[in-house]
Amino acid sequence: MEAVLWYVLTGTRGGPNRARILRALDARPRNANQLAEDLDLDYKTIRHHLDVLTDNDVVQKSGDDYGAVYLPSERARSNWGTVEDVLEKVE
């Protein structure tokens, strides 16, 4: 999991935005539209980053496609110390 977190949050150009998304979802679960508004990012940008985070089992979704609510995955929660270490390096 540690390697995945470093790759997803720091290894690519979108890492800082993914870190912002993960921080926001840690505060409370949200859907893509809420994240776009709260983080002042384009909806399609949010959808792209949520797909990357979901594909790498960093976040999980609950509900149907459009209104799906996202939250940190159980795997991310069980490695939250590592998540915090990586997020500190990104911010």
Coordinates of N, CA and C in Angstrom, one line a residue:
M1 N 0.8 -1.2 0.0 CA 0.0 0.0 0.0 C 0.9 1.2 0.0
E2 N 2.0 1.2 0.7 CA 2.8 2.4 0.8 C 3.3 2.8 -0.6
A3 N 3.7 1.9 -1.4 CA 4.2 2.2 -2.8 C 3.0 2.8 -3.6
V4 N 1.9 2.3 -3.5 CA 0.7 2.8 -4.2 C 0.4 4.2 -3.8
L5 N 0.5 4.5 -2.5 CA 0.2 5.9 -2.0 C 1.2 6.9 -2.5
W6 N 2.5 6.5 -2.5 CA 3.5 7.4 -3.0 C 3.3 7.6 -4.5
Y7 N 3.0 6.6 -5.2 CA 2.8 6.7 -6.7 C 1.6 7.6 -7.0
V8 N 0.5 7.3 -6.3 CA -0.8 8.0 -6.7 C -0.7 9.5 -6.2
L9 N -0.1 9.7 -5.1 CA -0.2 11.1 -4.5 C 1.1 12.0 -4.8
T10 N 2.2 11.3 -5.2 CA 3.4 12.1 -5.5 C 4.0 11.8 -6.8
G11 N 3.7 10.7 -7.4 CA 4.5 10.2 -8.6 C 4.0 10.7 -9.9
T12 N 2.9 11.4 -9.9 CA 2.3 11.9 -11.1 C 1.9 13.4 -11.0
R13 N 1.6 14.1 -12.1 CA 1.3 15.5 -12.0 C 0.0 15.8 -11.2
G14 N -0.9 14.8 -11.2 CA -2.2 15.1 -10.5 C -2.1 14.8 -9.0
G15 N -0.9 14.4 -8.5 CA -0.8 14.1 -7.1 C -1.3 15.1 -6.1
P16 N -1.0 16.4 -6.2 CA -1.5 17.4 -5.3 C -3.0 17.5 -5.2
N17 N -3.6 17.4 -6.4 CA -5.1 17.4 -6.4 C -5.7 16.1 -5.8
R18 N -5.1 15.0 -6.0 CA -5.5 13.8 -5.3 C -5.4 13.9 -3.8
A19 N -4.3 14.5 -3.4 CA -4.1 14.7 -2.0 C -5.2 15.6 -1.4
R20 N -5.5 16.6 -2.1 CA -6.6 17.5 -1.6 C -7.9 16.7 -1.6
I21 N -8.2 15.9 -2.6 CA -9.4 15.1 -2.6 C -9.4 14.1 -1.4
L22 N -8.3 13.5 -1.1 CA -8.3 12.5 0.0 C -8.5 13.2 1.3
R23 N -7.9 14.4 1.5 CA -8.1 15.2 2.7 C -9.6 15.5 2.9
A24 N -10.2 16.0 1.8 CA -11.6 16.4 1.9 C -12.5 15.2 2.2
L25 N -12.2 14.0 1.6 CA -13.0 12.8 1.9 C -12.7 12.3 3.3
D26 N -11.5 12.6 3.8 CA -11.3 12.2 5.2 C -12.2 13.0 6.2
A27 N -12.4 14.3 5.8 CA -13.2 15.1 6.7 C -14.7 14.7 6.6
R28 N -15.2 14.3 5.4 CA -16.5 13.8 5.3 C -16.7 13.2 3.9
P29 N -17.5 12.1 3.8 CA -17.8 11.6 2.4 C -18.5 12.6 1.6
R30 N -18.2 12.6 0.3 CA -18.9 13.5 -0.6 C -19.0 12.9 -2.0
N31 N -19.9 13.4 -2.8 CA -20.0 13.0 -4.2 C -19.1 13.9 -5.1
A32 N -18.9 13.5 -6.3 CA -18.0 14.2 -7.2 C -18.4 15.7 -7.4
N33 N -19.7 16.0 -7.5 CA -20.1 17.3 -7.6 C -19.8 18.2 -6.4
Q34 N -20.0 17.6 -5.2 CA -19.6 18.3 -4.0 C -18.1 18.6 -3.9
L35 N -17.3 17.6 -4.3 CA -15.9 17.8 -4.3 C -15.5 18.9 -5.3
A36 N -16.1 18.9 -6.4 CA -15.7 19.9 -7.4 C -16.0 21.3 -6.9
E37 N -17.2 21.5 -6.2 CA -17.5 22.8 -5.7 C -16.6 23.1 -4.5
D38 N -16.4 22.2 -3.6 CA -15.7 22.5 -2.4 C -14.2 22.7 -2.7
L39 N -13.6 22.1 -3.7 CA -12.2 22.2 -4.0 C -11.9 23.2 -5.2
D40 N -13.0 23.7 -5.7 CA -12.9 24.6 -6.8 C -12.1 24.0 -8.0
L41 N -12.5 22.8 -8.3 CA -11.9 22.1 -9.5 C -13.0 21.7 -10.4
D42 N -12.7 21.5 -11.7 CA -13.6 21.1 -12.7 C -14.1 19.7 -12.4
Y43 N -15.4 19.5 -12.7 CA -16.1 18.2 -12.4 C -15.3 17.0 -13.1
K44 N -15.0 17.2 -14.3 CA -14.3 16.1 -15.0 C -12.9 15.9 -14.4
T45 N -12.2 16.9 -13.9 CA -11.0 16.7 -13.2 C -11.2 15.8 -12.0
I46 N -12.2 16.2 -11.2 CA -12.5 15.4 -10.0 C -12.8 13.9 -10.4
R47 N -13.7 13.7 -11.4 CA -14.0 12.4 -11.8 C -12.8 11.6 -12.2
H48 N -11.8 12.2 -12.9 CA -10.6 11.5 -13.3 C -9.8 11.1 -12.1
H49 N -9.6 12.0 -11.2 CA -8.8 11.7 -10.0 C -9.6 10.7 -9.1
L50 N -10.9 10.7 -9.0 CA -11.6 9.7 -8.3 C -11.4 8.3 -8.9
D51 N -11.4 8.3 -10.2 CA -11.2 7.0 -10.9 C -9.8 6.4 -10.6
V52 N -8.8 7.3 -10.6 CA -7.4 6.9 -10.3 C -7.4 6.4 -8.8
L53 N -8.0 7.1 -7.9 CA -7.9 6.7 -6.5 C -8.7 5.5 -6.3
T54 N -9.9 5.3 -7.0 CA -10.7 4.1 -6.8 C -9.9 2.9 -7.4
D55 N -9.4 3.1 -8.6 CA -8.6 2.0 -9.3 C -7.5 1.5 -8.4
N56 N -6.9 2.3 -7.6 CA -5.8 2.0 -6.7 C -6.2 1.7 -5.3
D57 N -7.5 1.5 -5.1 CA -8.1 1.2 -3.8 C -7.7 2.1 -2.7
V58 N -7.6 3.4 -3.0 CA -7.4 4.4 -2.0 C -8.7 5.0 -1.5
V59 N -9.7 5.1 -2.4 CA -11.0 5.5 -2.0 C -12.0 4.5 -2.6
Q60 N -13.2 4.5 -2.0 CA -14.2 3.6 -2.4 C -15.5 4.4 -2.6
K61 N -16.4 3.9 -3.4 CA -17.7 4.6 -3.6 C -18.8 3.8 -3.0
S62 N -19.8 4.6 -2.6 CA -21.1 3.9 -2.2 C -22.2 4.6 -2.9
G63 N -23.0 3.8 -3.5 CA -24.2 4.3 -4.3 C -24.0 4.2 -5.8
D64 N -25.0 4.7 -6.5 CA -25.0 4.7 -7.9 C -24.0 5.7 -8.5
D65 N -23.8 5.6 -9.8 CA -22.8 6.4 -10.5 C -22.9 7.9 -10.3
Y66 N -24.0 8.5 -10.7 CA -24.0 10.0 -10.6 C -24.0 10.5 -9.2
G67 N -24.7 9.9 -8.3 CA -24.8 10.4 -6.9 C -23.9 9.6 -6.0
A68 N -23.0 8.8 -6.5 CA -22.1 8.0 -5.6 C -21.4 8.9 -4.7
V69 N -21.3 8.4 -3.4 CA -20.5 9.1 -2.4 C -19.2 8.4 -2.2
Y70 N -18.1 9.2 -2.1 CA -16.8 8.6 -2.0 C -16.3 8.8 -0.6
L71 N -15.4 7.8 -0.2 CA -14.8 7.9 1.2 C -13.5 7.1 1.1
P72 N -12.6 7.4 2.0 CA -11.4 6.6 2.0 C -11.7 5.1 2.1
S73 N -10.9 4.2 1.4 CA -11.2 2.8 1.5 C -10.7 2.2 2.8
E74 N -11.2 1.0 3.1 CA -10.8 0.3 4.3 C -9.3 0.1 4.3
R75 N -8.7 -0.2 3.1 CA -7.3 -0.4 3.0 C -6.5 0.9 3.3
A76 N -7.0 2.0 2.8 CA -6.4 3.3 3.2 C -6.5 3.6 4.6
R77 N -7.7 3.4 5.2 CA -7.9 3.6 6.6 C -7.0 2.8 7.5
S78 N -6.7 1.5 7.1 CA -5.9 0.7 7.9 C -4.4 1.1 7.7
N79 N -4.1 1.9 6.8 CA -2.7 2.4 6.6 C -2.7 3.9 6.7
W80 N -3.5 4.5 7.6 CA -3.7 5.9 7.6 C -2.4 6.7 8.1
G81 N -1.6 6.0 8.9 CA -0.3 6.6 9.3 C 0.5 6.9 8.1
T82 N 0.6 5.9 7.2 CA 1.4 6.1 5.9 C 0.7 7.2 5.1
V83 N -0.6 7.2 5.0 CA -1.3 8.2 4.2 C -0.9 9.6 4.8
E84 N -1.0 9.8 6.1 CA -0.6 11.1 6.7 C 0.8 11.5 6.3
D85 N 1.8 10.5 6.4 CA 3.2 10.8 6.1 C 3.3 11.2 4.6
V86 N 2.6 10.6 3.7 CA 2.7 11.0 2.3 C 2.0 12.3 2.1
L87 N 0.9 12.6 2.7 CA 0.2 13.8 2.5 C 1.0 15.0 3.1
E88 N 1.8 14.8 4.1 CA 2.7 15.9 4.7 C 3.7 16.2 3.6
K89 N 4.2 15.3 2.9 CA 5.3 15.5 1.9 C 4.7 16.3 0.7
V90 N 3.4 16.0 0.4 CA 2.7 16.7 -0.8 C 2.4 18.1 -0.5
E91 N 2.0 18.4 0.7 CA 1.5 19.7 1.1 C 2.5 20.7 1.5

